[in-house]
Coordinates of C-alpha atoms in Angstrom, one line a residue:
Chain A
X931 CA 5.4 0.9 17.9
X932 CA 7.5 1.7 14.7
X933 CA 7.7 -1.4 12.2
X934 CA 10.0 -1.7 9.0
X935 CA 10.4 -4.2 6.6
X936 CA 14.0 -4.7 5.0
X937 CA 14.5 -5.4 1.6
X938 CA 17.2 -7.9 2.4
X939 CA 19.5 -9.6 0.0
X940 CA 22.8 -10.9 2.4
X941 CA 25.4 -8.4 0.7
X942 CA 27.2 -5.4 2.8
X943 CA 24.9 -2.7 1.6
X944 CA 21.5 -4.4 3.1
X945 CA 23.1 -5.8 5.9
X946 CA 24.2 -2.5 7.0
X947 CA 20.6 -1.4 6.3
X948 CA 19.5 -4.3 8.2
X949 CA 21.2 -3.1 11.4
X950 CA 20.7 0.6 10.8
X951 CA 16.7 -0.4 10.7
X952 CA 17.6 -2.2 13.9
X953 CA 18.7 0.7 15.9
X954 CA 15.9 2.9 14.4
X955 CA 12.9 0.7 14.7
X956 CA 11.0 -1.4 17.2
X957 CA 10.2 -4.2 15.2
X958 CA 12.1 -5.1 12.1
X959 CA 12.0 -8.4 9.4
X960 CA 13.6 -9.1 6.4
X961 CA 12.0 -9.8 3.1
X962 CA 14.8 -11.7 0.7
X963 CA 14.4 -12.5 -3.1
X964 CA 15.2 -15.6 -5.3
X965 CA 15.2 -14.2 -8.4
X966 CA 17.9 -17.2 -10.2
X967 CA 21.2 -14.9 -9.9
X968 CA 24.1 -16.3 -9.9
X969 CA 25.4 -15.6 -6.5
X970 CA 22.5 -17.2 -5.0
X971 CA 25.0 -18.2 -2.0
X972 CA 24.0 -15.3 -1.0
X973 CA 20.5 -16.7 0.3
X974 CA 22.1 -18.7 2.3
X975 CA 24.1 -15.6 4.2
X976 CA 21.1 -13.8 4.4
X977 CA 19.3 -16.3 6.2
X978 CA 22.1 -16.7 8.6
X979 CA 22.6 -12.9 9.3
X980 CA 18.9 -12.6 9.8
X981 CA 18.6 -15.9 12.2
X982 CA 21.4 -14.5 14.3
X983 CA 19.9 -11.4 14.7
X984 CA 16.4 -13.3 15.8
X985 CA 14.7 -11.6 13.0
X986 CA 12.2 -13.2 11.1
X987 CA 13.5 -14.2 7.3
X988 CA 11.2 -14.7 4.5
X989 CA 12.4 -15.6 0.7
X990 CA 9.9 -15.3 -2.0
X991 CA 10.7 -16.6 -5.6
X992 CA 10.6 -14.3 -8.0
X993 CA 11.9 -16.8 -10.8
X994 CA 9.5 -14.9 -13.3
X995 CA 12.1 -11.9 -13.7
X996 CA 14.4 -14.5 -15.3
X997 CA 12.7 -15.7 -17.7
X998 CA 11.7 -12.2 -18.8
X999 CA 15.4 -10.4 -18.5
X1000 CA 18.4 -11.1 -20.3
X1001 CA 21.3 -10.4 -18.2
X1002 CA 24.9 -11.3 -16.7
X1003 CA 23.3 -12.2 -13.3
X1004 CA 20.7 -14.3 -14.0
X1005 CA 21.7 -15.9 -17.5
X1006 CA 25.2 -18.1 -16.8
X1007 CA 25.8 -18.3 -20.2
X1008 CA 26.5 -14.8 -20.4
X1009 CA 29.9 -13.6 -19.0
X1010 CA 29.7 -10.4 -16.0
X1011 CA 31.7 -7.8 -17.8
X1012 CA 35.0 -6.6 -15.6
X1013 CA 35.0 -3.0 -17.1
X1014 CA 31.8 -0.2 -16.9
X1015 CA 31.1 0.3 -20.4
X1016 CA 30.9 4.0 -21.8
X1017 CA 28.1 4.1 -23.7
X1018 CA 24.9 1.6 -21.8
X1019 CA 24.3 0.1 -18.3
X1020 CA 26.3 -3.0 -17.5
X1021 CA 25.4 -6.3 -18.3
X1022 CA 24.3 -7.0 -15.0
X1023 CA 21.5 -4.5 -14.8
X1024 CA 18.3 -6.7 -13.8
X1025 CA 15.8 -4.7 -15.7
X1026 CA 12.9 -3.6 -13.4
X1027 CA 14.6 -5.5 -10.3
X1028 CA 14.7 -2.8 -7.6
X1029 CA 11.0 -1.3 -8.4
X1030 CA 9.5 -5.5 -8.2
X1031 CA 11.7 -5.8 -5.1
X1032 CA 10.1 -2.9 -3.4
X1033 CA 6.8 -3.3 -4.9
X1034 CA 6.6 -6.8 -3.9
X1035 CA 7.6 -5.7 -0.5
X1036 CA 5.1 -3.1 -0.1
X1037 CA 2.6 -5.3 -1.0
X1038 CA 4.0 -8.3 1.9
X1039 CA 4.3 -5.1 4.5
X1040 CA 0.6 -3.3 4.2
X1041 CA -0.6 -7.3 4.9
X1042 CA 1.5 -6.6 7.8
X1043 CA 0.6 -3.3 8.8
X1044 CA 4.5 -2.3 8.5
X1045 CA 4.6 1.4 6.6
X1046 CA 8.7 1.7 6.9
X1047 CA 10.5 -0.3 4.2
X1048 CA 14.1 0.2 4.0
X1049 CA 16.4 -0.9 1.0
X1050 CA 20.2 -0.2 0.7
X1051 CA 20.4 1.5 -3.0
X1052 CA 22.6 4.5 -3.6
X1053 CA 23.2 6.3 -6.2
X1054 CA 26.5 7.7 -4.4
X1055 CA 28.8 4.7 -5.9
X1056 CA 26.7 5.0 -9.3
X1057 CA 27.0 1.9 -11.3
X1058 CA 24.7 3.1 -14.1
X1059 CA 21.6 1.5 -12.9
X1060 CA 18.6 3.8 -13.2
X1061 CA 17.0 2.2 -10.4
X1062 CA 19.5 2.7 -7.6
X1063 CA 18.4 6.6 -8.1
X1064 CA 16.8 8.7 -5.6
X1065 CA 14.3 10.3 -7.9
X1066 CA 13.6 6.7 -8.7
X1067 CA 12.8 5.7 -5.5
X1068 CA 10.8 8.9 -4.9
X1069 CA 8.6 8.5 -7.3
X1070 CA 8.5 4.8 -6.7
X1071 CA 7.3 5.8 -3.3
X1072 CA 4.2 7.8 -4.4
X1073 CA 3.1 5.5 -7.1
X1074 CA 3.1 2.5 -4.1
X1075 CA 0.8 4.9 -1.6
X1076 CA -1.5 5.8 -4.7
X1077 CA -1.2 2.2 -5.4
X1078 CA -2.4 1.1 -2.2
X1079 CA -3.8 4.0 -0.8
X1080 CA -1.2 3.5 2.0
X1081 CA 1.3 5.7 3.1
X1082 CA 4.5 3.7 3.2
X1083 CA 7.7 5.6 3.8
X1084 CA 10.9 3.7 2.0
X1085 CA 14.3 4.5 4.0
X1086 CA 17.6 4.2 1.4
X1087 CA 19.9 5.2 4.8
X1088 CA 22.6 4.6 1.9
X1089 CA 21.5 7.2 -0.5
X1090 CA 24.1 9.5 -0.9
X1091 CA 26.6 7.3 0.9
X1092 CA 30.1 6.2 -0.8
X1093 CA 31.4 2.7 0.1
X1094 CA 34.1 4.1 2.2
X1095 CA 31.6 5.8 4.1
X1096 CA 29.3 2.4 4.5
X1097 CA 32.0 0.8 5.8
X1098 CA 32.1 3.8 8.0
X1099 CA 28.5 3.3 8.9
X1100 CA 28.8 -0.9 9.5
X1101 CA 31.5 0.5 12.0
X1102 CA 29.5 2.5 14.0
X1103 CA 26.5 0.2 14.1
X1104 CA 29.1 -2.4 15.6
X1105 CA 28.5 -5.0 12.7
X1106 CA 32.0 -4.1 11.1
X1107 CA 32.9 -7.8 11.3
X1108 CA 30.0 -9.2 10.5
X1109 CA 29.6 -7.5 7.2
X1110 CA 33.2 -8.1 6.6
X1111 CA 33.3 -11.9 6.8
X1112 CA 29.6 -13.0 6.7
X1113 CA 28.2 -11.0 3.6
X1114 CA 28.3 -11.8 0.1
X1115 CA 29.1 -8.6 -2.6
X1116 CA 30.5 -11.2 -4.9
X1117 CA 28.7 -11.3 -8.7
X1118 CA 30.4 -14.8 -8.6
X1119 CA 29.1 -16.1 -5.2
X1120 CA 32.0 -16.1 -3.0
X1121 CA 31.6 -14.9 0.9
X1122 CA 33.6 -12.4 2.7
X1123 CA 36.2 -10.3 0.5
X1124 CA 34.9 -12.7 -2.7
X1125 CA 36.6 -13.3 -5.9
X1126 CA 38.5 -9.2 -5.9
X1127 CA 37.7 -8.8 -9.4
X1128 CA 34.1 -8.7 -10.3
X1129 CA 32.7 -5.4 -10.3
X1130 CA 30.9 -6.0 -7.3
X1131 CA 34.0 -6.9 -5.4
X1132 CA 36.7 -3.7 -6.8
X1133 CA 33.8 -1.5 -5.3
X1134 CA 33.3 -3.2 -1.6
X1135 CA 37.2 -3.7 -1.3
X1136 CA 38.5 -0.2 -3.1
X1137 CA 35.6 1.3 -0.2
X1138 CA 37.3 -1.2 2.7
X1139 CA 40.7 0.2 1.9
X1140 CA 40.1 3.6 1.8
X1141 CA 38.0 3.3 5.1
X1142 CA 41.0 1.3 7.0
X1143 CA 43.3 4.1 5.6
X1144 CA 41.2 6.5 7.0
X1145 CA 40.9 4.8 10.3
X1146 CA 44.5 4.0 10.6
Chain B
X462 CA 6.3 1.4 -36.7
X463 CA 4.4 1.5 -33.5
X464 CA 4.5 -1.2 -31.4
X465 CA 2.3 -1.8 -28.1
X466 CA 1.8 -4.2 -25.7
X467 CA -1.9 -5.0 -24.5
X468 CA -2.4 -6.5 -20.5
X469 CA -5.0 -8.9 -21.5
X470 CA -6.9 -10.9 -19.3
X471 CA -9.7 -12.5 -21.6
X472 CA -12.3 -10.2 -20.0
X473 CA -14.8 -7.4 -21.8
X474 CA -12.3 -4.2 -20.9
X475 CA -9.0 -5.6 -21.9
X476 CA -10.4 -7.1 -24.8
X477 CA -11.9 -3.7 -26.2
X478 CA -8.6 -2.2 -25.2
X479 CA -7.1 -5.1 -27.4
X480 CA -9.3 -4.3 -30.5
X481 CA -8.7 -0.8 -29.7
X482 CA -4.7 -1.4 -29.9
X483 CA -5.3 -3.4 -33.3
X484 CA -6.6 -0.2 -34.7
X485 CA -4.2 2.2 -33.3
X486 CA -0.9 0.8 -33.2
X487 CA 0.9 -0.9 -36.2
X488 CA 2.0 -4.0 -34.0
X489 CA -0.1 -5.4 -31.4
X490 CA 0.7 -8.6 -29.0
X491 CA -0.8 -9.6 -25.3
X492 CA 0.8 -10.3 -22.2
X493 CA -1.9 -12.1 -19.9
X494 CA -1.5 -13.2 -16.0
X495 CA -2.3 -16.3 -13.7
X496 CA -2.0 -15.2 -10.6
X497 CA -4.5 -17.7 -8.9
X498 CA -7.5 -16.2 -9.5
X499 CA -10.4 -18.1 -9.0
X500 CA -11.7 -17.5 -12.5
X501 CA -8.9 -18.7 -14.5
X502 CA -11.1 -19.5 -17.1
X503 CA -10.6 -16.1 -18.4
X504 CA -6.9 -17.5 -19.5
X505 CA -8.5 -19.7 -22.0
X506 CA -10.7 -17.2 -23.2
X507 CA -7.9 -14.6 -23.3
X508 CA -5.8 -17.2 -25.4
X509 CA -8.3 -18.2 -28.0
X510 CA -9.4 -14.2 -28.6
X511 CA -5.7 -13.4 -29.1
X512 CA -5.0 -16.7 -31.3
X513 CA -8.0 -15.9 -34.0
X514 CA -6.9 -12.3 -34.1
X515 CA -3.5 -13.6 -35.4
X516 CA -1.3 -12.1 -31.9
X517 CA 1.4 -13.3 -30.2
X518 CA 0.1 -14.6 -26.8
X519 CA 2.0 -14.5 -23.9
X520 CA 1.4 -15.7 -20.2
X521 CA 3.0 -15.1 -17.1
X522 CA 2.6 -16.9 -13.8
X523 CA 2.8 -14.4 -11.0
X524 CA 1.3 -17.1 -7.9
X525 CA 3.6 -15.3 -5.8
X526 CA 1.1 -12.4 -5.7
X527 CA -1.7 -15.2 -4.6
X528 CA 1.1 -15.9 -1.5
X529 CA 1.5 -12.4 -0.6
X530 CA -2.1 -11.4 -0.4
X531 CA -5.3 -12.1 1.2
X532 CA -8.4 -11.5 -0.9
X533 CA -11.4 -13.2 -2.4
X534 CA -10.2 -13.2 -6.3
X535 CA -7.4 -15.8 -5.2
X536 CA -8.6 -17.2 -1.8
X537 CA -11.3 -19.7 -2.7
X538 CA -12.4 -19.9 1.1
X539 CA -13.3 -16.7 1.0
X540 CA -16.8 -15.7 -0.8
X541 CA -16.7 -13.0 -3.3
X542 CA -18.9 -9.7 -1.6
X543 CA -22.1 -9.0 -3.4
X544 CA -22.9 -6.1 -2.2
X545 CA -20.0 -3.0 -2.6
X546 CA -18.9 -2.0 1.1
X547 CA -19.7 1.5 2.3
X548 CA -16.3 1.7 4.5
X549 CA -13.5 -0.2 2.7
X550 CA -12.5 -1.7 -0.5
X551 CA -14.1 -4.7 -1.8
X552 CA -12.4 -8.3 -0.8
X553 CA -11.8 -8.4 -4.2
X554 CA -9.3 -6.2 -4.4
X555 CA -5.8 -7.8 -4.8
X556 CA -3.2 -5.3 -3.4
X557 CA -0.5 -4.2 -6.1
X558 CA -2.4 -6.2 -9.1
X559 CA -2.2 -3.8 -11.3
X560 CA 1.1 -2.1 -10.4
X561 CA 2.7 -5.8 -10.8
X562 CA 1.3 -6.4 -14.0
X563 CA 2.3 -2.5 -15.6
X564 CA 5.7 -3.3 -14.3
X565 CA 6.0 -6.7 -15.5
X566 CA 4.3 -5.6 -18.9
X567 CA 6.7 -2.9 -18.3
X568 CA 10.1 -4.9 -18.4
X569 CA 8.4 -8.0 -20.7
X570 CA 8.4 -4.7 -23.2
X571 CA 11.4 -2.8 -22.9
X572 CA 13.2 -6.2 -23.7
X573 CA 11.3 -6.4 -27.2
X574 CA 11.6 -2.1 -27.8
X575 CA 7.6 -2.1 -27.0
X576 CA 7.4 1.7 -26.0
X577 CA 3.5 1.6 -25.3
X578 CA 1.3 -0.2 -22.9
X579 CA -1.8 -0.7 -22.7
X580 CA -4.3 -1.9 -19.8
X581 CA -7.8 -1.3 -19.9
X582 CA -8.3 -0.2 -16.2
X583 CA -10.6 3.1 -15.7
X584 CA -12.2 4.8 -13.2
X585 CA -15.7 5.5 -14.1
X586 CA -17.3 2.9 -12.7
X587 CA -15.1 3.4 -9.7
X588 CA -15.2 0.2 -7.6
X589 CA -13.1 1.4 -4.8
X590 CA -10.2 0.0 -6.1
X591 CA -7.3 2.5 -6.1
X592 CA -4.9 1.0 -8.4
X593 CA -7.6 1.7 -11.3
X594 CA -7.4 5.6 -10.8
X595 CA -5.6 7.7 -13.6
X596 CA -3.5 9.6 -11.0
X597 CA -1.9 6.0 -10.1
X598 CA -1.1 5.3 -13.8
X599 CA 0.3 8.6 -14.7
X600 CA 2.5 8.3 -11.7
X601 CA 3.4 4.7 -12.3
X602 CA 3.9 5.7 -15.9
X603 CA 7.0 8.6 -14.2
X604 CA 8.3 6.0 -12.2
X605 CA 8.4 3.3 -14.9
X606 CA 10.3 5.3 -17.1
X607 CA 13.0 6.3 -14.1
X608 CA 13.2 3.0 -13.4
X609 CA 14.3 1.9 -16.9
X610 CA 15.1 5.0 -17.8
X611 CA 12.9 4.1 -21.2
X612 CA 10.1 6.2 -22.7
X613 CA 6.8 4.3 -21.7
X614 CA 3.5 5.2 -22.6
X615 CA 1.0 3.8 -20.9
X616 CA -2.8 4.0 -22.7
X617 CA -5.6 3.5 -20.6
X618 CA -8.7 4.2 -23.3
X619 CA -11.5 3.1 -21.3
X620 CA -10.6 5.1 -17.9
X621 CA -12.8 7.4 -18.4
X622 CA -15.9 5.6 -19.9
X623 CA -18.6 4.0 -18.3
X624 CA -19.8 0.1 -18.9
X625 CA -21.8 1.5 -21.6
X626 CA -19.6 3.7 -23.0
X627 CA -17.3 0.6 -23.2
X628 CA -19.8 -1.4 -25.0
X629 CA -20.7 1.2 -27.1
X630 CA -16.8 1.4 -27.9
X631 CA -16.9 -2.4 -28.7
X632 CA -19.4 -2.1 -31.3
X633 CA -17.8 0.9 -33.0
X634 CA -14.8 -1.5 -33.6
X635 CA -16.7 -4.3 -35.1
X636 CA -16.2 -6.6 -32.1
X637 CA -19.3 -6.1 -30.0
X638 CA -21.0 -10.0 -30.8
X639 CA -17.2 -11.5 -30.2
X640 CA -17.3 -9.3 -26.6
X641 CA -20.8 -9.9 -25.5
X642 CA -19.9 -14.5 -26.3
X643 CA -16.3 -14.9 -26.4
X644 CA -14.9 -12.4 -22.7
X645 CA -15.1 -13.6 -19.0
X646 CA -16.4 -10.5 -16.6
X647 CA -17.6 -13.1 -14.5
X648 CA -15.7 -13.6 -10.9
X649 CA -17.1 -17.1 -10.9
X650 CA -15.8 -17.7 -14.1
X651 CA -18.9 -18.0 -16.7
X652 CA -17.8 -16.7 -19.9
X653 CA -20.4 -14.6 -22.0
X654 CA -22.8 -13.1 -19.6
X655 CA -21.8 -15.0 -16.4
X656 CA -23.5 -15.7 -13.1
X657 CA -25.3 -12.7 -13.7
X658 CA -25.1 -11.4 -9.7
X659 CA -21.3 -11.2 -8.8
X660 CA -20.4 -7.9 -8.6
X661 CA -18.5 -7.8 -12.4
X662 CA -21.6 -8.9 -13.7
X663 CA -23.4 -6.4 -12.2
X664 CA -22.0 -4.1 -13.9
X665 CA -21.3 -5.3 -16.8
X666 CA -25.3 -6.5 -17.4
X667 CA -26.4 -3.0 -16.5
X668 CA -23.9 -1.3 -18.6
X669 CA -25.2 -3.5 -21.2
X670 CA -28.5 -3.0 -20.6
X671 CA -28.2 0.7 -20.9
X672 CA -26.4 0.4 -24.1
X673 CA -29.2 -1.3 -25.9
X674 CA -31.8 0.8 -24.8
X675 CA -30.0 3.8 -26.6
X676 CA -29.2 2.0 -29.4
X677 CA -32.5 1.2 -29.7

């Protein structure tokens, strides 16, 4: 029987990956992080997505990463920039947050016996965060086995998607709705089609109206 | 100027790799863990080495990885395994340790412009514990670096010495009396030279042991 743990944070791109894992897995949980962002609200939708779906939901705190990072999304004194810059990463790059993530969640899954883990990065949609890569999460993969001397296989079923084509996917999972109105993209916390502005947000609804365009 | 970061945990390797930092690099300061482990005594010890040697002292707690993991470093029900088994790991091996601790190091670092790390696992005195082995840390070192797309190096001088060759190394630098009193090996937590029969012990005594024979 095929088990996968997914890396699961309540936004549209996990979500998606949380059903996708559902169609191509027997047995599936989620593994969500509290890591002090500021659109921790989206906990909450994560936990409700993953009750629904009778999965079991477990949230670790990873407070630590806070105190070590300096960023938009953890520090609320420090304002989430509406424009990419040229030059650097945004300011809400979480530095290391995607390799703890998955590390973390190997480490929860081998206690488990689960090899699959599954995560919703892409690189497709770049945002100028090194870890969203796919030679990132290659290599990330080898270090874990090595690591562990497991052989863990991480799924990123998003890779080389565009949003557009995740809203595609969310579609023909039949979660279209769900992720629509129950998921939060939002840097600033708020469910559904959130705040329009944030970075976050001009991604999941430029993708949204290009898919209904296409659709219509 | 060279700056490097030294994973420090108060015991006889990281605190050779410590003295060894002091010598190579230009700017030296210690990142050190509690993670639950059952001799946390080490802590203190780690603290007061790093204080008299005039370096910035920094300490992390990562109990999550005591949560995650099932092992007898951070279960105190569970006895510590004298004897090494033929089939398996030891029970004290803590899954992802050191990976969490590079990475954390790793982004605790790149946040002060630290490029190099420095952790004083090695693979001599192999004791089944694959997150020591230098094929892990060259590949964590790739992945770091894609990660945070920065330009880690991580030293590991003792991973190819034996116990002796590790004292041997102490007394070269002048430190081999502050090693022998002032480290914890000890998984019970006795500083200096410990209970004497947990399996740390063990090898340190022996490596010890044969050191002073060819000195003598």
């Amino acid at each position: 029987m095929s088990k996968a743990l997914v890396v699961f944070s309540g936004g549209q791109d996990s979500t998606t990956c949380l059903f996708w894992a559902l169609k191509n897995f027997d047995e599936v949980e989620t593994l969500c992080f509290d890591y002090g962002q500021r659109h921790r609200i989206e906990l909450d939708a994560a936990r409700s997505i993953a009750e629904k779906a009778g999965m079991q939901f477990t949230l670790l705190n990873l407070d630590l990463l806070k105190q070590i990072t300096h960023n938009s999304l953890t520090d609320q004194a420090m304002d989430v920039e509406e424009n990419k810059p040229d030059n650097r990463p945004p300011n809400t790059l979480v530095e290391g947050r995607n390799m703890l993530f998955l590390t973390f969640a190997a480490i929860f899954a081998k206690g488990k016996d689960i090899p699959n883990l599954v995560t919703g990065v892409g690189q497709a949609d770049f945002s100028g965060y090194p870890d969203c890569r796919d030679e990132f999460v290659r290599s990330l993969n080898q270090t874990l086995n090595l690591s562990m001397d497991y052989n863990f296989t991480i799924h990123t079923p998003l890779m080389w998607k565009s949003k557009q084509e995740i809203w595609a996917l969310s579609d023909e999972l039949g979660v279209f709705d769900l992720v629509r109105t129950q998921t939060v993209t939002c840097y600033n916390g708020i469910k559904g089609a959130g705040c329009g502005h944030c970075p976050a947000c001009q991604l999941r609804k430029n993708g949204l109206k290009s898919y209904l365009k296409q659709k219509a």
